[in-house]
PDB file of C-alpha atoms in Angstrom:
ATOM      1  CA  MET A   1       0.000   0.000   0.000  1.00 39.00           C
ATOM      2  CA  VAL A   2       1.417   3.338  -1.070  1.00 38.00           C
ATOM      3  CA  ALA A   3       0.271   5.030   2.143  1.00 35.00           C
ATOM      4  CA  LEU A   4       2.672   2.805   4.074  1.00 34.00           C
ATOM      5  CA  ALA A   5       5.452   3.017   1.533  1.00 36.00           C
ATOM      6  CA  ARG A   6       8.882   4.048   2.673  1.00 38.00           C
ATOM      7  CA  ILE A   7      10.963   5.996   0.242  1.00 35.00           C
ATOM      8  CA  ALA A   8      14.616   6.027   1.115  1.00 32.00           C
ATOM      9  CA  ILE A   9      17.064   8.112  -0.764  1.00 30.00           C
ATOM     10  CA  LEU A  10      20.203   7.005   1.001  1.00 27.00           C
ATOM     11  CA  SER A  11      22.583   8.317  -1.573  1.00 28.00           C
ATOM     12  CA  ALA A  12      21.140  11.545  -2.866  1.00 31.00           C
ATOM     13  CA  LEU A  13      24.570  13.001  -3.289  1.00 27.00           C
ATOM     14  CA  VAL A  14      25.302  16.419  -4.590  1.00 30.00           C
ATOM     15  CA  LEU A  15      28.932  17.125  -5.337  1.00 28.00           C
ATOM     16  CA  VAL A  16      29.725  20.784  -5.276  1.00 30.00           C
ATOM     17  CA  THR A  17      32.929  22.503  -6.195  1.00 28.00           C
ATOM     18  CA  GLY A  18      33.163  25.785  -4.328  1.00 33.00           C
ATOM     19  CA  VAL A  19      34.985  28.683  -5.877  1.00 35.00           C
ATOM     20  CA  ALA A  20      38.048  29.642  -3.814  1.00 38.00           C
ATOM     21  CA  ARG A  21      36.913  27.509  -0.898  1.00 40.00           C
ATOM     22  CA  ALA A  22      39.549  25.862   1.234  1.00 46.00           C
ATOM     23  CA  HIS A  23      37.951  22.463   1.565  1.00 43.00           C
ATOM     24  CA  GLN A  24      37.093  19.420  -0.497  1.00 45.00           C
ATOM     25  CA  ASN A  25      33.958  19.047  -2.530  1.00 45.00           C
ATOM     26  CA  SER A  26      31.057  18.603  -0.171  1.00 57.00           C
ATOM     27  CA  VAL A  27      28.619  15.782   0.031  1.00 53.00           C
ATOM     28  CA  THR A  28      25.066  16.365   1.191  1.00 70.00           C
ATOM     29  CA  HIS A  29      22.818  13.417   1.861  1.00 85.00           C
ATOM     30  CA  ALA A  30      19.041  13.363   1.928  1.00 90.00           C
ATOM     31  CA  GLN A  31      16.937  10.598   3.415  1.00 94.00           C
ATOM     32  CA  ILE A  32      13.230  10.675   2.682  1.00 94.00           C
ATOM     33  CA  GLU A  33      10.521   8.603   4.325  1.00 95.00           C
ATOM     34  CA  ALA A  34       6.837   8.646   3.412  1.00 92.00           C
ATOM     35  CA  GLU A  35       3.847   7.326   5.314  1.00 90.00           C
ATOM     36  CA  GLY A  36       0.166   8.171   5.166  1.00 92.00           C
ATOM     37  CA  ARG A  37      -0.078  11.812   4.117  1.00 94.00           C
ATOM     38  CA  ALA A  38       3.329  12.820   5.492  1.00 95.00           C
ATOM     39  CA  LEU A  39       6.799  12.908   4.003  1.00 95.00           C
ATOM     40  CA  ARG A  40       9.806  13.339   6.289  1.00 97.00           C
ATOM     41  CA  ALA A  41      12.971  14.676   4.670  1.00 96.00           C
ATOM     42  CA  GLU A  42      16.274  14.717   6.541  1.00 96.00           C
ATOM     43  CA  PHE A  43      19.237  16.601   5.091  1.00 95.00           C
ATOM     44  CA  LYS A  44      22.789  16.057   6.352  1.00 94.00           C
ATOM     45  CA  ILE A  45      24.753  19.226   5.621  1.00 93.00           C
ATOM     46  CA  ASP A  46      28.506  19.620   6.069  1.00 91.00           C
ATOM     47  CA  ALA A  47      29.453  22.370   8.538  1.00 91.00           C
ATOM     48  CA  LEU A  48      31.520  24.054   5.804  1.00 87.00           C
ATOM     49  CA  ASP A  49      28.396  24.440   3.662  1.00 89.00           C
ATOM     50  CA  LEU A  50      26.190  26.252   6.193  1.00 92.00           C
ATOM     51  CA  ASN A  51      27.308  29.819   5.498  1.00 90.00           C
ATOM     52  CA  GLU A  52      24.952  30.632   2.630  1.00 88.00           C
ATOM     53  CA  ALA A  53      21.927  29.091   4.335  1.00 90.00           C
ATOM     54  CA  MET A  54      22.717  30.987   7.541  1.00 92.00           C
ATOM     55  CA  GLY A  55      23.526  34.269   5.829  1.00 89.00           C
ATOM     56  CA  ALA A  56      27.108  34.261   7.121  1.00 91.00           C
ATOM     57  CA  PRO A  57      30.193  35.406   5.190  1.00 89.00           C
ATOM     58  CA  ALA A  58      31.679  32.547   3.154  1.00 85.00           C
ATOM     59  CA  ALA A  59      35.130  32.793   4.781  1.00 85.00           C
ATOM     60  CA  ARG A  60      33.832  32.417   8.363  1.00 89.00           C
ATOM     61  CA  ASP A  61      33.607  29.061  10.151  1.00 92.00           C
ATOM     62  CA  ILE A  62      30.257  28.223  11.713  1.00 94.00           C
ATOM     63  CA  SER A  63      30.432  26.643  15.170  1.00 95.00           C
ATOM     64  CA  ARG A  64      28.262  23.732  16.242  1.00 95.00           C
ATOM     65  CA  GLU A  65      26.387  25.944  18.725  1.00 96.00           C
ATOM     66  CA  GLU A  66      25.822  28.644  16.105  1.00 96.00           C
ATOM     67  CA  ALA A  67      24.539  26.020  13.640  1.00 96.00           C
ATOM     68  CA  LEU A  68      21.997  24.748  16.165  1.00 97.00           C
ATOM     69  CA  ARG A  69      20.893  28.278  17.086  1.00 96.00           C
ATOM     70  CA  GLY A  70      20.562  29.142  13.386  1.00 95.00           C
ATOM     71  CA  SER A  71      18.896  25.886  12.365  1.00 96.00           C
ATOM     72  CA  GLY A  72      15.639  27.746  11.724  1.00 96.00           C
ATOM     73  CA  ARG A  73      17.348  29.772   8.983  1.00 95.00           C
ATOM     74  CA  VAL A  74      18.802  26.583   7.513  1.00 95.00           C
ATOM     75  CA  ALA A  75      15.370  24.913   7.619  1.00 95.00           C
ATOM     76  CA  ASP A  76      13.830  27.929   5.843  1.00 95.00           C
ATOM     77  CA  TYR A  77      16.565  27.660   3.200  1.00 93.00           C
ATOM     78  CA  VAL A  78      15.729  23.969   2.754  1.00 93.00           C
ATOM     79  CA  ARG A  79      11.951  24.636   2.617  1.00 94.00           C
ATOM     80  CA  ARG A  80      12.426  27.171  -0.181  1.00 93.00           C
ATOM     81  CA  ARG A  81      14.580  24.777  -2.212  1.00 92.00           C
ATOM     82  CA  PHE A  82      13.023  21.362  -1.571  1.00 94.00           C
ATOM     83  CA  ARG A  83       9.374  21.156  -2.483  1.00 95.00           C
ATOM     84  CA  VAL A  84       6.942  18.261  -2.478  1.00 96.00           C
ATOM     85  CA  ARG A  85       3.798  17.699  -4.529  1.00 96.00           C
ATOM     86  CA  ASN A  86       1.390  14.783  -4.302  1.00 95.00           C
ATOM     87  CA  ALA A  87      -1.182  14.051  -7.007  1.00 93.00           C
ATOM     88  CA  GLY A  88      -0.481  17.549  -8.372  1.00 93.00           C
ATOM     89  CA  ALA A  89      -1.170  19.354  -5.074  1.00 95.00           C
ATOM     90  CA  PRO A  90       1.577  21.050  -3.029  1.00 97.00           C
ATOM     91  CA  CYS A  91       2.443  19.550   0.343  1.00 97.00           C
ATOM     92  CA  ALA A  92       2.939  22.037   3.180  1.00 97.00           C
ATOM     93  CA  ALA A  93       6.373  22.150   4.803  1.00 96.00           C
ATOM     94  CA  GLY A  94       5.985  22.056   8.564  1.00 95.00           C
ATOM     95  CA  GLU A  95       8.232  22.464  11.553  1.00 93.00           C
ATOM     96  CA  HIS A  96      11.824  21.315  11.590  1.00 96.00           C
ATOM     97  CA  GLN A  97      14.119  19.420  13.910  1.00 97.00           C
ATOM     98  CA  ALA A  98      17.891  19.832  14.005  1.00 97.00           C
ATOM     99  CA  ARG A  99      20.850  18.071  15.552  1.00 97.00           C
ATOM    100  CA  THR A 100      24.551  17.754  14.899  1.00 97.00           C
ATOM    101  CA  ARG A 101      26.694  14.700  14.286  1.00 96.00           C
ATOM    102  CA  ASP A 102      30.481  14.492  14.659  1.00 94.00           C
ATOM    103  CA  ARG A 103      32.436  13.692  11.516  1.00 89.00           C
ATOM    104  CA  ASP A 104      36.219  13.614  10.990  1.00 87.00           C
ATOM    105  CA  GLY A 105      37.113  16.511  13.283  1.00 89.00           C
ATOM    106  CA  THR A 106      34.135  18.606  12.176  1.00 92.00           C
ATOM    107  CA  PHE A 107      30.366  18.124  12.198  1.00 95.00           C
ATOM    108  CA  ASP A 108      27.289  17.831  10.038  1.00 95.00           C
ATOM    109  CA  LEU A 109      24.005  19.589  10.727  1.00 96.00           C
ATOM    110  CA  LEU A 110      21.053  17.254  10.276  1.00 97.00           C
ATOM    111  CA  VAL A 111      17.859  19.161   9.495  1.00 96.00           C
ATOM    112  CA  THR A 112      14.557  17.309   9.235  1.00 97.00           C
ATOM    113  CA  VAL A 113      11.452  18.902   7.732  1.00 97.00           C
ATOM    114  CA  THR A 114       8.068  17.167   7.649  1.00 97.00           C
ATOM    115  CA  TYR A 115       5.728  17.849   4.738  1.00 97.00           C
ATOM    116  CA  GLU A 116       1.971  17.267   5.097  1.00 97.00           C
ATOM    117  CA  CYS A 117       0.073  16.427   1.926  1.00 96.00           C
ATOM    118  CA  PRO A 118      -3.687  16.919   1.467  1.00 94.00           C
ATOM    119  CA  HIS A 119      -4.200  13.300   0.346  1.00 91.00           C
ATOM    120  CA  ALA A 120      -2.644   9.892   0.983  1.00 92.00           C
ATOM    121  CA  LEU A 121       0.667   9.627  -0.845  1.00 91.00           C
ATOM    122  CA  GLU A 122       0.271   8.113  -4.274  1.00 88.00           C
ATOM    123  CA  ASP A 123       1.997  10.211  -6.947  1.00 91.00           C
ATOM    124  CA  LEU A 124       4.870  12.131  -5.381  1.00 91.00           C
ATOM    125  CA  ALA A 125       6.914  14.746  -7.180  1.00 94.00           C
ATOM    126  CA  LEU A 126      10.007  16.094  -5.413  1.00 94.00           C
ATOM    127  CA  ARG A 127      11.795  19.267  -6.486  1.00 93.00           C
ATOM    128  CA  TYR A 128      15.366  19.497  -5.198  1.00 89.00           C
ATOM    129  CA  ASP A 129      17.028  22.858  -5.845  1.00 87.00           C
ATOM    130  CA  LEU A 130      19.542  22.644  -2.995  1.00 78.00           C
ATOM    131  CA  PHE A 131      23.125  23.264  -3.916  1.00 65.00           C
ATOM    132  CA  PHE A 132      25.374  22.677  -0.913  1.00 52.00           C
TER     133      PHE A 132
END
């Protein structure tokens, strides 16, 4: 049954080459789960890629604490660039959750946004315009 379907995008990788950035290409992962009328999208974002979403200068490092405090701005950035439609109707992006995870001497910010669709999930269309 589609309403109980689980969609997992475990390797939605976006490789980005930053101009004059002093780090490797970044990798952002998205994991998406769908059930009933809801779709839960979790984005794992490298700490070095948070500046644009947080409105910070590109050359400044973002701390873990600052990332958590500014997670609302990051979630808004995600909401504007990741959209969900079901059976042709837009699904509303709801509240977000955020946490950090240690990785190789730095951290990732994990931002989860839940989308509520007007009908049971049957014909999903995802628009991904994120460029981390």
